[in-house]
Coordinates of C-alpha atoms in Angstrom, one line a residue:
Chain Q
M1 CA 134.6 -19.9 -36.2
C2 CA 132.6 -18.5 -33.3
A3 CA 129.3 -16.6 -33.3
A4 CA 130.1 -13.1 -32.1
T5 CA 129.5 -9.5 -33.0
R6 CA 132.6 -8.5 -34.9
T7 CA 132.9 -4.9 -33.8
G8 CA 132.2 -5.7 -30.2
E9 CA 134.9 -8.3 -30.1
Q10 CA 137.4 -6.0 -31.8
D11 CA 136.7 -3.5 -29.0
A12 CA 137.2 -6.2 -26.5
A13 CA 140.4 -7.4 -28.1
A14 CA 141.7 -3.8 -28.1
E15 CA 141.5 -3.9 -24.4
L16 CA 143.7 -7.0 -24.0
R17 CA 147.3 -6.8 -23.0
T18 CA 149.9 -9.4 -23.5
E19 CA 150.5 -9.8 -19.8
G20 CA 147.4 -11.5 -18.6
F21 CA 143.9 -10.4 -19.1
R22 CA 142.4 -7.1 -18.2
V23 CA 138.7 -7.4 -18.1
P24 CA 137.7 -5.9 -21.4
L25 CA 135.6 -2.7 -21.5
R26 CA 132.6 -4.3 -23.0
W27 CA 132.5 -7.0 -20.3
R28 CA 133.4 -4.8 -17.5
R29 CA 129.9 -4.5 -16.0
R30 CA 128.8 -8.0 -16.5
G31 CA 132.2 -9.5 -16.0
R32 CA 133.0 -7.8 -12.8
L33 CA 131.0 -10.4 -10.8
A34 CA 132.3 -13.3 -12.9
P35 CA 135.5 -14.0 -11.0
Y36 CA 133.6 -14.0 -7.7
A37 CA 131.0 -16.3 -9.0
M38 CA 133.6 -18.7 -10.3
V39 CA 135.5 -18.8 -7.0
A40 CA 132.4 -18.9 -4.9
P41 CA 131.6 -22.6 -4.9
A42 CA 135.2 -23.6 -3.9
L43 CA 135.2 -20.9 -1.3
L44 CA 131.9 -22.1 0.1
V45 CA 133.0 -25.7 0.6
I46 CA 136.4 -24.7 2.0
G47 CA 134.9 -22.1 4.3
L48 CA 132.3 -24.5 5.6
I49 CA 134.5 -27.5 6.2
L50 CA 137.9 -26.0 6.8
A51 CA 137.7 -22.4 8.0
Y52 CA 134.6 -22.7 10.1
P53 CA 135.7 -25.8 12.0
L54 CA 139.1 -24.3 12.6
F55 CA 137.4 -21.4 14.3
M56 CA 135.1 -23.9 16.1
L57 CA 138.1 -25.9 17.3
V58 CA 139.5 -22.9 19.1
S59 CA 136.1 -22.0 20.5
L60 CA 135.6 -25.6 21.7
S61 CA 138.9 -25.5 23.5
F62 CA 137.4 -22.9 25.8
Q63 CA 134.3 -25.0 26.6
H64 CA 133.5 -28.1 28.6
Y65 CA 131.9 -30.4 26.1
G66 CA 131.2 -33.9 27.4
L67 CA 128.4 -36.4 26.6
R68 CA 125.6 -34.2 28.0
Q69 CA 126.7 -31.3 25.9
L70 CA 127.0 -33.6 22.9
F71 CA 123.3 -34.4 23.2
A72 CA 122.3 -30.8 23.7
H73 CA 124.6 -29.7 20.8
Q74 CA 125.7 -27.0 23.1
G75 CA 129.0 -26.5 25.1
E76 CA 129.5 -25.0 28.4
W77 CA 131.9 -22.0 28.5
V78 CA 134.8 -22.5 31.0
G79 CA 137.3 -20.1 29.7
L80 CA 140.9 -21.1 30.1
D81 CA 140.1 -24.1 32.4
N82 CA 141.0 -26.7 29.8
Y83 CA 144.3 -25.1 29.1
V84 CA 145.1 -24.7 32.8
S85 CA 144.4 -28.4 33.6
L86 CA 146.3 -29.4 30.5
L87 CA 149.4 -27.5 31.6
R88 CA 149.1 -29.0 35.0
D89 CA 148.7 -32.5 33.7
A90 CA 151.9 -34.5 33.9
T91 CA 150.7 -36.8 31.1
F92 CA 150.5 -34.0 28.7
W93 CA 154.1 -33.0 29.2
T94 CA 155.2 -36.6 28.9
V95 CA 153.2 -37.0 25.7
L96 CA 154.5 -33.7 24.4
R97 CA 158.1 -34.6 25.1
R98 CA 157.6 -38.1 23.5
S99 CA 156.0 -36.5 20.4
V100 CA 158.9 -34.1 19.9
L101 CA 161.6 -36.7 20.3
F102 CA 159.7 -39.1 18.1
A103 CA 159.2 -36.6 15.4
A104 CA 162.8 -35.3 15.6
F105 CA 164.1 -38.9 15.2
N106 CA 161.9 -39.7 12.2
V107 CA 162.5 -36.4 10.4
G108 CA 166.2 -36.7 11.0
A109 CA 166.4 -40.3 9.8
T110 CA 164.2 -39.6 6.8
M111 CA 166.3 -36.6 5.7
V112 CA 169.7 -38.3 6.2
I113 CA 168.7 -41.6 4.5
G114 CA 166.8 -39.7 1.8
T115 CA 169.8 -37.4 1.0
L116 CA 172.2 -40.3 0.9
V117 CA 169.9 -42.3 -1.4
A118 CA 169.4 -39.2 -3.7
L119 CA 173.1 -38.7 -3.9
L120 CA 173.5 -42.4 -4.7
M121 CA 170.9 -42.2 -7.4
E122 CA 173.1 -39.7 -9.3
R123 CA 175.9 -42.2 -9.4
I124 CA 174.3 -45.4 -10.6
V125 CA 173.6 -46.8 -14.0
K126 CA 170.4 -45.6 -15.7
P127 CA 168.5 -48.9 -15.8
L128 CA 169.0 -49.3 -12.1
R129 CA 168.0 -45.7 -11.5
I130 CA 164.8 -46.2 -13.3
A131 CA 164.2 -49.4 -11.3
V132 CA 164.7 -47.6 -8.1
T133 CA 162.4 -44.7 -9.1
T134 CA 159.7 -47.2 -10.1
G135 CA 160.1 -49.0 -6.8
L136 CA 159.9 -45.8 -4.9
V137 CA 156.7 -44.8 -6.7
L138 CA 155.3 -48.2 -5.9
V139 CA 156.0 -47.7 -2.2
W140 CA 154.6 -44.1 -2.4
A141 CA 151.3 -45.4 -3.7
M142 CA 150.7 -47.7 -0.7
P143 CA 147.9 -46.4 1.5
V144 CA 148.7 -46.0 5.2
P145 CA 146.4 -48.8 6.5
V146 CA 147.8 -51.2 3.9
A147 CA 151.4 -50.2 4.9
V148 CA 150.6 -50.8 8.6
D149 CA 149.0 -54.1 7.9
V150 CA 151.9 -55.4 5.9
W151 CA 154.6 -54.2 8.4
Q152 CA 152.5 -55.6 11.3
W153 CA 152.5 -58.9 9.5
M154 CA 156.3 -58.7 8.8
F155 CA 156.9 -58.0 12.5
D156 CA 154.4 -60.6 13.6
F157 CA 155.1 -62.1 17.0
E158 CA 155.0 -65.7 15.7
F159 CA 155.4 -65.8 11.9
G160 CA 156.9 -62.4 11.0
V161 CA 159.5 -62.6 8.4
V162 CA 161.6 -59.8 10.0
N163 CA 161.6 -61.8 13.2
W164 CA 162.9 -64.8 11.4
L165 CA 165.5 -62.8 9.4
L166 CA 166.9 -61.1 12.5
T167 CA 167.0 -64.4 14.4
N168 CA 168.9 -66.1 11.5
L169 CA 171.3 -63.2 11.2
H170 CA 172.1 -63.9 14.9
V171 CA 171.0 -60.4 16.0
G172 CA 169.1 -62.1 18.8
N173 CA 166.2 -64.4 19.3
F174 CA 163.1 -62.8 18.0
I175 CA 160.9 -65.8 17.6
H176 CA 157.7 -65.3 19.6
H177 CA 158.9 -61.8 20.3
N178 CA 156.2 -59.2 21.0
W179 CA 157.7 -55.9 19.7
Y180 CA 155.1 -53.8 21.5
D181 CA 155.8 -54.9 25.1
D182 CA 158.6 -52.4 25.2
P183 CA 157.5 -49.0 23.9
I184 CA 161.0 -48.2 22.6
Q185 CA 160.9 -51.3 20.4
G186 CA 157.3 -50.6 19.5
F187 CA 158.1 -47.0 18.4
G188 CA 161.1 -48.5 16.5
V189 CA 158.6 -50.6 14.5
I190 CA 156.4 -47.5 13.9
S191 CA 159.4 -45.5 12.9
V192 CA 160.3 -48.2 10.3
V193 CA 156.8 -47.9 8.8
L194 CA 156.9 -44.0 8.9
I195 CA 160.4 -43.7 7.3
W196 CA 159.7 -46.4 4.7
A197 CA 156.6 -44.6 3.6
A198 CA 158.2 -41.1 3.7
L199 CA 161.4 -41.9 1.8
P200 CA 160.0 -42.0 -1.7
F201 CA 158.8 -38.4 -1.7
V202 CA 162.0 -37.2 -0.1
V203 CA 164.3 -39.1 -2.4
I204 CA 162.5 -38.3 -5.6
T205 CA 162.2 -34.6 -4.7
L206 CA 165.9 -34.4 -3.7
Y207 CA 167.1 -36.2 -6.7
A208 CA 165.1 -33.9 -8.9
G209 CA 166.7 -31.0 -7.1
L210 CA 170.2 -32.4 -7.4
S211 CA 169.8 -32.6 -11.2
Q212 CA 169.2 -28.8 -11.1
V213 CA 172.4 -27.9 -9.3
P214 CA 174.4 -26.1 -12.0
R215 CA 177.1 -28.4 -13.4
E216 CA 179.5 -25.5 -13.9
L217 CA 179.6 -24.8 -10.2
I218 CA 180.4 -28.4 -9.4
E219 CA 183.0 -28.7 -12.0
A220 CA 184.6 -25.4 -11.0
A221 CA 184.9 -26.7 -7.4
E222 CA 186.3 -30.0 -8.5
V223 CA 188.9 -28.2 -10.7
D224 CA 189.9 -26.3 -7.6
G225 CA 190.5 -29.6 -5.8
A226 CA 187.4 -29.9 -3.7
S227 CA 186.6 -33.4 -2.4
A228 CA 183.2 -34.9 -2.8
L229 CA 182.2 -33.9 0.7
Q230 CA 183.4 -30.3 0.2
V231 CA 181.5 -30.1 -3.1
F232 CA 178.4 -31.3 -1.3
R233 CA 178.8 -28.9 1.6
N234 CA 179.8 -25.8 -0.3
V235 CA 178.0 -26.1 -3.6
T236 CA 175.1 -28.6 -3.3
V237 CA 173.7 -27.7 0.1
P238 CA 173.4 -23.9 -0.5
V239 CA 171.7 -24.4 -3.8
L240 CA 169.3 -26.9 -2.4
R241 CA 168.6 -25.1 0.8
P242 CA 165.0 -24.0 -0.1
L243 CA 164.3 -27.6 -0.9
F244 CA 165.7 -28.8 2.4
V245 CA 163.6 -26.3 4.2
I246 CA 160.4 -27.5 2.4
L247 CA 161.1 -31.2 3.0
V248 CA 162.1 -30.8 6.7
S249 CA 159.0 -28.6 7.3
L250 CA 156.6 -31.0 5.6
S251 CA 158.2 -34.0 7.4
T252 CA 157.9 -32.3 10.7
I253 CA 154.2 -31.4 10.1
W254 CA 153.5 -35.0 9.2
D255 CA 155.6 -36.8 11.8
F256 CA 154.6 -34.6 14.7
Q257 CA 150.8 -35.2 14.3
V258 CA 151.1 -38.9 13.5
F259 CA 148.0 -40.8 14.5
T260 CA 147.0 -43.6 12.1
Q261 CA 150.1 -45.6 12.2
V262 CA 150.3 -45.7 16.0
W263 CA 146.6 -46.3 16.4
L264 CA 146.4 -49.2 13.9
I265 CA 149.6 -51.0 14.8
L266 CA 148.4 -51.3 18.3
N267 CA 145.0 -52.5 17.1
A268 CA 143.1 -49.3 18.2
R269 CA 144.1 -49.9 21.8
P270 CA 147.4 -48.1 22.5
S271 CA 148.5 -48.1 26.1
Q272 CA 149.4 -44.7 27.6
S273 CA 153.1 -45.2 27.0
Y274 CA 152.3 -45.1 23.3
Y275 CA 150.4 -41.8 23.4
V276 CA 151.8 -39.2 21.0
I277 CA 150.0 -35.9 20.8
G278 CA 147.8 -36.9 17.8
V279 CA 146.7 -40.0 19.6
Y280 CA 146.2 -38.2 22.9
S281 CA 143.9 -35.6 21.3
F282 CA 141.9 -38.4 19.6
V283 CA 141.5 -40.5 22.7
E284 CA 140.5 -37.5 24.8
S285 CA 137.9 -36.5 22.3
F286 CA 136.4 -39.6 20.9
K287 CA 137.1 -42.2 23.7
A288 CA 136.7 -40.2 26.8
A289 CA 134.2 -38.0 25.0
Q290 CA 135.8 -34.8 26.3
Y291 CA 135.7 -32.8 23.2
G292 CA 136.6 -29.6 25.0
S293 CA 139.9 -30.8 26.4
G294 CA 140.6 -32.8 23.3
S295 CA 140.3 -29.6 21.3
A296 CA 142.6 -27.8 23.7
I297 CA 145.2 -30.5 23.1
A298 CA 144.7 -30.2 19.3
V299 CA 145.0 -26.4 19.5
G300 CA 148.3 -26.9 21.3
M301 CA 149.5 -29.3 18.6
V302 CA 148.6 -26.8 15.9
A303 CA 150.2 -23.9 17.7
I304 CA 153.5 -25.8 18.1
L305 CA 153.4 -26.9 14.5
F306 CA 152.8 -23.4 13.4
V307 CA 155.8 -22.1 15.3
A308 CA 158.0 -24.9 14.2
T309 CA 157.2 -24.5 10.5
F310 CA 156.9 -20.7 10.5
F311 CA 159.7 -20.3 8.0
Y312 CA 158.2 -22.8 5.6
I313 CA 154.8 -21.1 5.8
R314 CA 156.3 -17.7 5.1
Y315 CA 158.3 -19.1 2.2
Y316 CA 155.2 -20.9 0.8
V317 CA 153.0 -17.9 1.0
R318 CA 155.6 -15.6 -0.5
Q319 CA 156.0 -18.1 -3.4
A320 CA 152.3 -18.2 -3.9
V321 CA 152.0 -14.4 -4.1
G322 CA 155.0 -14.3 -6.3
A323 CA 153.5 -16.8 -8.7
N324 CA 150.4 -14.7 -8.8
E325 CA 152.4 -11.6 -9.6
A326 CA 154.3 -13.4 -12.3
T327 CA 151.1 -14.1 -14.2
A328 CA 149.2 -10.9 -13.3
Chain X
M1 CA 208.5 -50.9 -29.8
I2 CA 207.5 -53.6 -27.3
A3 CA 203.8 -53.2 -26.7
V4 CA 203.2 -52.5 -23.1
A5 CA 200.8 -55.0 -21.6
R6 CA 197.5 -53.2 -21.0
R7 CA 196.6 -53.1 -17.3
P8 CA 194.1 -50.7 -15.9
S9 CA 195.8 -48.2 -13.6
P10 CA 195.1 -48.7 -9.9
H11 CA 193.2 -45.4 -9.9
R12 CA 190.9 -46.7 -12.6
V13 CA 190.3 -50.0 -10.8
R14 CA 189.4 -48.2 -7.6
R15 CA 186.9 -46.0 -9.5
V16 CA 185.2 -49.0 -11.2
A17 CA 185.1 -50.9 -8.0
G18 CA 183.6 -47.8 -6.4
R19 CA 180.9 -47.7 -9.0
V20 CA 180.1 -51.4 -8.6
V21 CA 179.8 -50.9 -4.9
L22 CA 177.4 -48.0 -5.3
N23 CA 175.3 -49.9 -7.8
L24 CA 175.2 -52.8 -5.4
L25 CA 174.1 -50.5 -2.6
A26 CA 171.3 -49.1 -4.7
A27 CA 170.2 -52.6 -5.6
V28 CA 170.1 -53.6 -2.0
F29 CA 168.1 -50.4 -1.2
L30 CA 165.6 -51.3 -4.0
V31 CA 165.1 -54.8 -2.7
V32 CA 164.6 -53.6 0.9
M33 CA 162.1 -50.9 -0.1
V34 CA 160.1 -53.1 -2.4
F35 CA 160.2 -56.3 -0.3
P36 CA 157.2 -55.4 1.9
V37 CA 155.0 -54.9 -1.3
Y38 CA 156.2 -58.2 -2.7
W39 CA 155.6 -59.9 0.7
M40 CA 152.0 -58.6 0.7
V41 CA 151.3 -60.0 -2.7
A42 CA 153.1 -63.2 -2.1
T43 CA 151.3 -63.9 1.2
A44 CA 148.0 -63.1 -0.6
F45 CA 148.7 -66.0 -3.0
K46 CA 149.8 -68.5 -0.4
P47 CA 147.6 -71.2 1.1
G48 CA 147.2 -71.0 4.9
R49 CA 149.7 -73.6 5.8
D50 CA 152.4 -71.7 3.8
I51 CA 151.6 -68.5 5.5
L52 CA 151.7 -69.7 9.1
R53 CA 155.1 -71.3 8.9
L54 CA 157.9 -70.7 11.3
T55 CA 160.4 -70.7 8.4
P56 CA 158.9 -68.3 5.8
K57 CA 158.4 -69.5 2.3
F58 CA 159.8 -66.8 0.0
F59 CA 158.0 -67.8 -3.2
P60 CA 154.3 -68.7 -3.3
S61 CA 154.2 -72.1 -4.8
P62 CA 151.7 -73.6 -4.9
A63 CA 149.8 -70.4 -5.5
T64 CA 146.1 -70.2 -4.7
L65 CA 143.3 -67.7 -5.0
I66 CA 141.5 -68.9 -1.9
N67 CA 142.5 -65.8 0.2
F68 CA 141.0 -63.5 -2.4
R69 CA 137.8 -65.5 -2.3
D70 CA 137.7 -65.3 1.5
A71 CA 138.4 -61.6 1.4
I72 CA 135.6 -60.9 -1.1
E73 CA 133.1 -63.1 0.8
R74 CA 134.1 -61.5 4.1
A75 CA 131.3 -59.4 5.6
Y76 CA 130.8 -56.0 4.1
F77 CA 133.7 -56.2 1.7
L78 CA 131.6 -55.6 -1.4
D79 CA 129.5 -52.9 0.4
D80 CA 132.7 -51.1 1.3
V81 CA 134.1 -51.4 -2.2
R82 CA 131.0 -49.7 -3.5
N83 CA 131.2 -47.0 -0.8
S84 CA 134.8 -46.3 -1.6
I85 CA 134.1 -46.0 -5.3
V86 CA 131.1 -43.8 -4.9
I87 CA 132.8 -41.5 -2.5
V88 CA 135.9 -41.1 -4.6
V89 CA 134.2 -40.7 -7.9
C90 CA 131.8 -38.1 -6.5
T91 CA 134.6 -36.3 -4.7
V92 CA 136.9 -36.1 -7.8
A93 CA 134.1 -35.1 -10.2
I94 CA 132.7 -32.3 -8.1
A95 CA 136.2 -31.2 -7.0
L96 CA 137.5 -30.9 -10.6
T97 CA 134.4 -28.9 -11.7
V98 CA 134.4 -26.5 -8.8
A99 CA 138.2 -26.2 -8.7
F100 CA 138.5 -25.6 -12.5
L101 CA 136.2 -22.6 -12.3
A102 CA 138.1 -21.1 -9.3
A103 CA 141.4 -21.9 -10.9
V104 CA 140.6 -20.1 -14.2
A105 CA 139.5 -17.1 -12.1
L106 CA 142.7 -17.1 -10.1
A107 CA 144.9 -17.7 -13.1
R108 CA 143.4 -15.4 -15.7
L109 CA 141.3 -12.7 -14.1
N110 CA 142.1 -9.8 -11.9
F111 CA 139.8 -8.9 -9.1
R112 CA 139.8 -7.4 -5.7
G113 CA 140.7 -9.7 -2.9
K114 CA 142.6 -12.0 -5.2
I115 CA 145.7 -12.0 -3.1
T116 CA 143.8 -12.7 0.0
L117 CA 142.1 -15.6 -1.7
I118 CA 145.4 -17.0 -2.8
I119 CA 146.8 -16.9 0.6
L120 CA 143.7 -18.6 1.9
F121 CA 143.9 -21.4 -0.6
V122 CA 147.5 -22.0 0.1
G123 CA 147.4 -21.5 3.9
V124 CA 144.4 -23.7 4.4
Q125 CA 146.4 -26.7 3.1
M126 CA 148.5 -26.4 6.2
V127 CA 145.8 -27.1 8.7
P128 CA 146.2 -30.5 10.4
L129 CA 143.5 -33.0 9.7
N130 CA 143.9 -34.6 13.1
A131 CA 142.9 -31.4 14.8
L132 CA 140.0 -30.5 12.5
I133 CA 138.3 -33.9 12.8
I134 CA 137.0 -33.0 16.3
P135 CA 134.9 -30.0 15.3
L136 CA 134.1 -31.6 12.0
Y137 CA 132.5 -34.6 13.8
L138 CA 130.5 -32.3 16.0
L139 CA 129.4 -30.2 13.1
L140 CA 128.3 -33.1 11.0
D141 CA 126.7 -34.7 14.0
A142 CA 124.6 -31.6 14.5
A143 CA 123.5 -31.8 10.8
S144 CA 122.9 -35.6 11.2
Q145 CA 125.4 -36.3 8.5
T146 CA 127.7 -38.5 10.4
D147 CA 127.7 -42.1 9.1
T148 CA 126.6 -40.9 5.7
L149 CA 128.5 -41.0 2.4
V150 CA 127.4 -37.4 1.7
G151 CA 129.0 -36.2 4.9
V152 CA 132.3 -37.9 3.9
I153 CA 132.1 -36.6 0.3
V154 CA 131.6 -33.0 1.5
T155 CA 134.5 -33.3 3.9
Y156 CA 136.8 -34.9 1.4
L157 CA 135.9 -32.1 -1.1
A158 CA 137.1 -29.5 1.4
F159 CA 140.4 -31.3 1.9
V160 CA 141.0 -31.9 -1.7
L161 CA 139.9 -28.6 -3.1
P162 CA 142.8 -26.3 -2.0
F163 CA 145.4 -28.5 -3.6
V164 CA 143.4 -29.1 -6.8
V165 CA 142.6 -25.4 -7.2
W166 CA 146.2 -24.5 -6.7
T167 CA 147.6 -27.1 -9.1
L168 CA 145.0 -26.3 -11.8
R169 CA 145.8 -22.6 -11.4
G170 CA 149.4 -23.4 -12.1
F171 CA 148.6 -25.4 -15.2
I172 CA 146.3 -22.7 -16.6
A173 CA 148.7 -19.9 -15.7
N174 CA 151.4 -21.6 -17.7
L175 CA 149.4 -21.5 -20.9
P176 CA 150.2 -18.5 -23.1
V177 CA 147.5 -15.9 -23.1
D178 CA 148.2 -15.1 -26.8
L179 CA 146.3 -18.2 -28.0
E180 CA 143.1 -17.0 -26.4
E181 CA 143.7 -13.5 -27.5
A182 CA 144.3 -14.6 -31.1
A183 CA 141.1 -16.6 -31.0
M184 CA 139.2 -13.6 -29.6
I185 CA 140.6 -11.3 -32.3
D186 CA 139.4 -13.9 -34.8
G187 CA 135.9 -13.5 -33.5
C188 CA 135.5 -16.0 -30.7
T189 CA 133.6 -15.0 -27.6
R190 CA 135.4 -15.2 -24.3
V191 CA 133.6 -18.5 -23.5
G192 CA 134.3 -19.8 -27.0
A193 CA 138.0 -19.1 -26.7
F194 CA 138.0 -20.7 -23.3
W195 CA 136.3 -23.9 -24.5
R196 CA 138.1 -24.4 -27.8
I197 CA 141.6 -23.3 -26.9
L198 CA 142.1 -23.4 -23.2
F199 CA 140.3 -26.5 -22.3
P200 CA 142.0 -29.0 -24.7
L201 CA 145.4 -27.7 -23.6
V202 CA 144.6 -28.0 -19.9
A203 CA 143.2 -31.5 -20.3
P204 CA 146.4 -33.4 -19.4
G205 CA 146.7 -31.2 -16.3
L206 CA 143.1 -32.0 -15.4
V207 CA 143.8 -35.7 -15.8
A208 CA 146.9 -35.6 -13.6
T209 CA 145.1 -33.6 -10.9
A210 CA 142.2 -35.9 -11.1
V211 CA 144.5 -38.8 -10.4
F212 CA 146.1 -37.1 -7.4
A213 CA 142.7 -36.2 -6.0
F214 CA 141.5 -39.8 -6.6
V215 CA 144.6 -41.2 -4.7
Q216 CA 144.1 -38.8 -1.8
A217 CA 140.4 -39.6 -1.4
W218 CA 140.9 -43.4 -1.9
N219 CA 143.7 -43.6 0.7
E220 CA 142.1 -41.4 3.3
F221 CA 141.6 -43.1 6.7
I222 CA 141.0 -40.8 9.7
I223 CA 137.9 -39.0 8.4
A224 CA 136.3 -42.2 7.2
Y225 CA 137.2 -43.9 10.5
V226 CA 135.6 -41.3 12.7
L227 CA 132.6 -40.5 10.6
L228 CA 131.5 -43.9 9.3
R229 CA 130.4 -46.1 12.2
S230 CA 128.1 -48.7 10.5
P231 CA 130.1 -51.4 8.7
Q232 CA 127.9 -51.2 5.6
N233 CA 128.8 -47.5 5.2
Q234 CA 132.5 -47.8 5.7
T235 CA 135.2 -47.5 3.1
L236 CA 137.8 -50.1 2.2
M237 CA 140.4 -48.4 4.3
V238 CA 138.3 -48.8 7.4
W239 CA 137.5 -52.3 6.4
L240 CA 141.2 -53.1 6.3
A241 CA 141.6 -51.6 9.8
S242 CA 138.8 -53.8 11.2
F243 CA 140.8 -56.9 10.6
T244 CA 143.4 -55.9 13.1
T245 CA 141.0 -55.5 16.0
E246 CA 140.2 -59.2 16.0
R247 CA 142.2 -61.8 17.8
G248 CA 144.0 -64.2 15.5
T249 CA 144.1 -62.1 12.4
D250 CA 143.5 -64.0 9.1
W251 CA 146.7 -62.8 7.5
G252 CA 146.0 -64.5 4.2
S253 CA 142.7 -62.7 3.4
L254 CA 144.0 -59.5 5.0
M255 CA 146.9 -59.5 2.6
A256 CA 144.6 -60.3 -0.3
G257 CA 142.3 -57.5 0.8
A258 CA 145.2 -55.1 1.1
T259 CA 146.5 -56.1 -2.4
M260 CA 143.1 -55.4 -3.9
T261 CA 142.7 -52.2 -2.1
S262 CA 146.1 -50.9 -3.2
L263 CA 145.6 -51.9 -6.8
P264 CA 143.8 -48.8 -8.2
V265 CA 146.2 -46.5 -6.5
V266 CA 149.3 -48.3 -7.7
V267 CA 148.0 -48.4 -11.3
F268 CA 147.2 -44.7 -11.3
F269 CA 150.5 -43.8 -9.7
L270 CA 152.5 -45.7 -12.2
I271 CA 150.6 -44.0 -15.0
V272 CA 151.3 -40.5 -13.8
Q273 CA 154.7 -41.3 -12.5
R274 CA 156.5 -39.4 -15.1
R275 CA 154.4 -36.3 -14.5
I276 CA 155.0 -36.4 -10.8
V277 CA 158.7 -36.5 -11.3
T278 CA 158.6 -33.7 -13.9
N279 CA 156.4 -31.5 -11.7
L280 CA 158.8 -31.9 -8.8
T281 CA 161.8 -31.2 -11.1
A282 CA 160.2 -28.0 -12.4
G283 CA 160.6 -25.4 -9.7
A284 CA 162.2 -27.8 -7.3
V285 CA 165.2 -25.5 -6.7
K286 CA 163.9 -22.2 -8.1
G287 CA 160.7 -22.6 -6.2

């Protein structure tokens, strides 16, 4: 079948164990470098584009880096100045508070609606379930700029179909209504876009998780007289807890650093009352050309995210190491 | 015995009514979720007068292709289609090749520093794009690679690689080692066993991962938006965004453009839909 020296390969085969490969004796000298060579290209790209810029981001936050520095490709070291002015800046605190509230609302709404829909999916007829899954996948596929364009059109000031629908349902008069004059309403529209796009992943994941809750546990609880709510609280939730942690963490990560939706729905010109931390960092860096303070804001965002999702990160890393040990 | 007239017990009626209500709720949810997608496509096929109507027309009749024509003829559309395709194809091809090597090493071989590498590959996926775009821009600017497709491809590679490596590693690790061992005992070289046994089995995993990478690269916005300034170098996503900065948006051609832009992604997603759900089911609870 393959060209190879018989005895050499038999030696090699003798080295193999059933639990993963040990580098066979014959290959040991040549093969020792092989893994490193195989991993090197991926490492190089990731190191260059992810690791190094991450280090650069932190270093930038300690520098003054305006237009002049941009031309010279060299920043001016100012130590903690960026951070100090940031902490003294009332805008920063307003933006931070707004971002936290906005993220909390969206994560909460996504998880509540997502859980309810996942539970619903368990109790409907199969053809409808397939239809809902297909619909969810369809929504999941929509790119963010497309989603923003469509929802912008649906909430259009003059011809938006949502405006028409709400007016005809006598919720109020929304014809010629600009949703973005009032930031609360504007953020409401942005929330609709965010939650709509986030639901498919949450629903499909939770539904998959629900199907793995052991039937015997549920039936035992029902035999003992538990109501549906009690079954949910005492059987389902504990079993699904790791999944909830993952979903909440991922949603928090995504919703806290939201940028594209806010930016595009306001036609790349958001007013200050629409600044969330992702937008603030972007504007400071690329519009005001203050890459140093923009970086400081970004570092702040990353730090907050890291703290908020610490448990998720720890779980994920443990899982990764565990997966490695299972196959080692 | 007089036959008792059959009437469903009140309990049974309530249960059936409950089921009907739940199914209705699900149907309503489905309609609400999918309506925006329908509205995008419907608007794309409507002539201008049916789009700019105070009372919306829910079904496009008469249907027209004029919006698609306008979108295609719009400045830089074809350039941007070409750019998107080039960027995505290069990214996916290079990413798969590079990632496959790394994934085999991580899945099958033992070497020093492996755990550190794994933590790196996993942890690096956590870094927010919004934050990294700042130093990335400065870095590429120093190398004169802003506003080039190459700069974007390299950047996309970095963002796609950790996920692709990790997923492929998972696929390969799940394949039984015995097959390769048996081949090697039968006289195959290591590389031979790899090529003849491992590769065909991992092929479906490669395809699924390729599709995921394709979707991520195709849909990406921020990096393309920041790096690509000249209209002829931009991607389709940036092209879509440029509509909204003008006064009096041409909704018809925007929706047509949006429909065309989403098409590849929707097609691919529907193809791998089953695998997505299966992957999520496996290990959803156990982790």
